Structure formats: structure tokens, C-alpha cells
């Protein structure tokens, strides 16, 4: 369900780049200035980003951005596939920096 194709081996590098941007003002500014270039620098291919408008949204103590998927699997939704619903729910709150109860 990834929005952009990336190799599993790039996931940790992407995570590190996001973590560094969250904590390092210079890296945060680089990410703000050109999100696509920042993603390419951490291993996302040009082909994966082709044709996409990459927009960075930043949470703070009083703002939480949720991302509504462009489309989900209607069939799995209609039959209430619990694994699929759990995956959608996880994706919805994954970026939240608050504990899941």
C-alpha cells in the first residue's frame, strides 16, 4: 500500500532521514526546501517520485496531520477484512507520536 515504490532495504535509511530532519534544524530546512530531493538523497528513486507533487506537512504539539489514502480496496472494505482494516488504522495513526492504547 506504499504510495511510492521503495526497496525494503531503503526503509531504515528513510526513517533515519526523517528522524534527523525532525531533530536537526538544517536538515529540517533542507526537507522543507525540496522534499523530493530530500527523499532522493535517502534512497527513493527518481522513477518512484516521477509525476508526484511531494508536500511536507509538519506536526507540532497542537497540530496533527492525517493522510487520507487516495483509494482503498473496496472489496476488502465491504467484507470488513479485519487484517486490512487494522492495516488501514495503523497507517492512519502511524505518524502520530503519541502512545496507542
PDB file of C-alpha atoms in Angstrom:
ATOM      1  CA  UNK A   1       0.000   0.000   0.000  1.00  0.00           C
ATOM      2  CA  UNK A   2       3.037   2.235  -0.249  1.00  0.00           C
ATOM      3  CA  UNK A   3       2.374   5.398  -2.204  1.00  0.00           C
ATOM      4  CA  UNK A   4       5.823   5.217  -3.739  1.00  0.00           C
ATOM      5  CA  UNK A   5       7.753   2.063  -4.529  1.00  0.00           C
ATOM      6  CA  UNK A   6      10.849   1.722  -2.364  1.00  0.00           C
ATOM      7  CA  UNK A   7      13.032  -1.214  -1.548  1.00  0.00           C
ATOM      8  CA  UNK A   8      12.726  -2.713   1.916  1.00  0.00           C
ATOM      9  CA  UNK A   9      16.414  -2.020   2.366  1.00  0.00           C
ATOM     10  CA  UNK A  10      15.757   1.749   1.997  1.00  0.00           C
ATOM     11  CA  UNK A  11      13.146   1.915   4.771  1.00  0.00           C
ATOM     12  CA  UNK A  12      15.658   2.275   7.630  1.00  0.00           C
ATOM     13  CA  UNK A  13      17.580   4.947   5.719  1.00  0.00           C
ATOM     14  CA  UNK A  14      14.337   6.844   5.096  1.00  0.00           C
ATOM     15  CA  UNK A  15      13.484   6.519   8.795  1.00  0.00           C
ATOM     16  CA  UNK A  16      16.881   7.896   9.756  1.00  0.00           C
ATOM     17  CA  UNK A  17      16.471  10.825   7.349  1.00  0.00           C
ATOM     18  CA  UNK A  18      13.037  11.649   8.792  1.00  0.00           C
ATOM     19  CA  UNK A  19      14.341  11.406  12.344  1.00  0.00           C
ATOM     20  CA  UNK A  20      17.280  13.651  11.557  1.00  0.00           C
ATOM     21  CA  UNK A  21      15.019  16.215   9.871  1.00  0.00           C
ATOM     22  CA  UNK A  22      12.757  16.229  12.929  1.00  0.00           C
ATOM     23  CA  UNK A  23      15.664  16.972  15.296  1.00  0.00           C
ATOM     24  CA  UNK A  24      18.186  18.899  13.190  1.00  0.00           C
ATOM     25  CA  UNK A  25      17.175  22.413  12.052  1.00  0.00           C
ATOM     26  CA  UNK A  26      19.452  22.372   8.971  1.00  0.00           C
ATOM     27  CA  UNK A  27      18.112  19.020   7.776  1.00  0.00           C
ATOM     28  CA  UNK A  28      14.543  20.118   8.519  1.00  0.00           C
ATOM     29  CA  UNK A  29      15.088  23.188   6.350  1.00  0.00           C
ATOM     30  CA  UNK A  30      16.566  21.051   3.548  1.00  0.00           C
ATOM     31  CA  UNK A  31      13.492  18.804   3.699  1.00  0.00           C
ATOM     32  CA  UNK A  32      11.175  21.838   3.662  1.00  0.00           C
ATOM     33  CA  UNK A  33      13.032  23.430   0.752  1.00  0.00           C
ATOM     34  CA  UNK A  34      12.808  20.397  -1.543  1.00  0.00           C
ATOM     35  CA  UNK A  35      11.023  17.327  -0.159  1.00  0.00           C
ATOM     36  CA  UNK A  36      11.570  15.276  -3.328  1.00  0.00           C
ATOM     37  CA  UNK A  37      15.323  15.959  -3.331  1.00  0.00           C
ATOM     38  CA  UNK A  38      15.480  15.033   0.360  1.00  0.00           C
ATOM     39  CA  UNK A  39      13.733  11.715  -0.385  1.00  0.00           C
ATOM     40  CA  UNK A  40      16.042  11.023  -3.333  1.00  0.00           C
ATOM     41  CA  UNK A  41      19.048  11.633  -1.060  1.00  0.00           C
ATOM     42  CA  UNK A  42      17.822   8.924   1.283  1.00  0.00           C
ATOM     43  CA  UNK A  43      17.365   6.325  -1.427  1.00  0.00           C
ATOM     44  CA  UNK A  44      13.990   6.908  -3.085  1.00  0.00           C
ATOM     45  CA  UNK A  45      14.461   6.631  -6.836  1.00  0.00           C
ATOM     46  CA  UNK A  46      13.667   9.417  -9.267  1.00  0.00           C
ATOM     47  CA  UNK A  47      11.355   6.997 -11.045  1.00  0.00           C
ATOM     48  CA  UNK A  48       9.356   6.451  -7.828  1.00  0.00           C
ATOM     49  CA  UNK A  49       8.781  10.193  -7.473  1.00  0.00           C
ATOM     50  CA  UNK A  50       8.124  10.924 -11.144  1.00  0.00           C
ATOM     51  CA  UNK A  51       4.929  12.910 -11.653  1.00  0.00           C
ATOM     52  CA  UNK A  52       4.298  13.373  -7.922  1.00  0.00           C
ATOM     53  CA  UNK A  53       3.902  16.656  -6.110  1.00  0.00           C
ATOM     54  CA  UNK A  54       5.662  15.862  -2.825  1.00  0.00           C
ATOM     55  CA  UNK A  55       4.365  18.025   0.025  1.00  0.00           C
ATOM     56  CA  UNK A  56       5.854  18.050   3.509  1.00  0.00           C
ATOM     57  CA  UNK A  57       3.468  18.601   6.428  1.00  0.00           C
ATOM     58  CA  UNK A  58       4.892  19.052   9.893  1.00  0.00           C
ATOM     59  CA  UNK A  59       3.142  18.146  13.124  1.00  0.00           C
ATOM     60  CA  UNK A  60       3.715  20.149  16.277  1.00  0.00           C
ATOM     61  CA  UNK A  61       2.375  19.998  19.814  1.00  0.00           C
ATOM     62  CA  UNK A  62      -1.063  21.237  18.769  1.00  0.00           C
ATOM     63  CA  UNK A  63      -1.336  20.061  15.141  1.00  0.00           C
ATOM     64  CA  UNK A  64      -1.689  16.531  13.816  1.00  0.00           C
ATOM     65  CA  UNK A  65      -1.817  15.863  10.075  1.00  0.00           C
ATOM     66  CA  UNK A  66      -3.681  12.756   8.948  1.00  0.00           C
ATOM     67  CA  UNK A  67      -3.291  11.421   5.417  1.00  0.00           C
ATOM     68  CA  UNK A  68      -6.400  10.078   3.736  1.00  0.00           C
ATOM     69  CA  UNK A  69      -5.420   7.454   1.135  1.00  0.00           C
ATOM     70  CA  UNK A  70      -6.164   8.249  -2.484  1.00  0.00           C
ATOM     71  CA  UNK A  71      -8.029   4.937  -2.785  1.00  0.00           C
ATOM     72  CA  UNK A  72      -8.545   1.769  -0.787  1.00  0.00           C
ATOM     73  CA  UNK A  73      -9.655  -1.735  -1.741  1.00  0.00           C
ATOM     74  CA  UNK A  74     -13.481  -1.561  -1.891  1.00  0.00           C
ATOM     75  CA  UNK A  75     -13.870  -5.334  -1.765  1.00  0.00           C
ATOM     76  CA  UNK A  76     -11.791  -5.759   1.381  1.00  0.00           C
ATOM     77  CA  UNK A  77     -13.586  -2.797   2.937  1.00  0.00           C
ATOM     78  CA  UNK A  78     -17.051  -4.187   2.087  1.00  0.00           C
ATOM     79  CA  UNK A  79     -16.328  -7.593   3.624  1.00  0.00           C
ATOM     80  CA  UNK A  80     -14.766  -5.918   6.666  1.00  0.00           C
ATOM     81  CA  UNK A  81     -11.472  -7.767   6.229  1.00  0.00           C
ATOM     82  CA  UNK A  82     -10.071  -7.292   9.745  1.00  0.00           C
ATOM     83  CA  UNK A  83      -6.417  -7.574   8.708  1.00  0.00           C
ATOM     84  CA  UNK A  84      -6.964  -4.915   6.045  1.00  0.00           C
ATOM     85  CA  UNK A  85      -8.878  -2.640   8.428  1.00  0.00           C
ATOM     86  CA  UNK A  86      -6.120  -2.990  11.041  1.00  0.00           C
ATOM     87  CA  UNK A  87      -3.537  -2.102   8.401  1.00  0.00           C
ATOM     88  CA  UNK A  88      -5.546   0.991   7.367  1.00  0.00           C
ATOM     89  CA  UNK A  89      -5.926   2.012  11.003  1.00  0.00           C
ATOM     90  CA  UNK A  90      -2.219   1.525  11.632  1.00  0.00           C
ATOM     91  CA  UNK A  91      -1.391   3.659   8.598  1.00  0.00           C
ATOM     92  CA  UNK A  92      -3.752   6.370   9.849  1.00  0.00           C
ATOM     93  CA  UNK A  93      -2.043   6.713  13.224  1.00  0.00           C
ATOM     94  CA  UNK A  94       1.461   5.572  12.333  1.00  0.00           C
ATOM     95  CA  UNK A  95       2.883   9.086  12.149  1.00  0.00           C
ATOM     96  CA  UNK A  96       1.361  10.049  15.482  1.00  0.00           C
ATOM     97  CA  UNK A  97       3.916  10.486  18.250  1.00  0.00           C
ATOM     98  CA  UNK A  98       1.509   9.510  20.983  1.00  0.00           C
ATOM     99  CA  UNK A  99       1.049   6.086  22.532  1.00  0.00           C
ATOM    100  CA  UNK A 100      -1.534   3.713  21.045  1.00  0.00           C
ATOM    101  CA  UNK A 101      -3.675   2.292  23.853  1.00  0.00           C
TER     102      UNK A 101
END
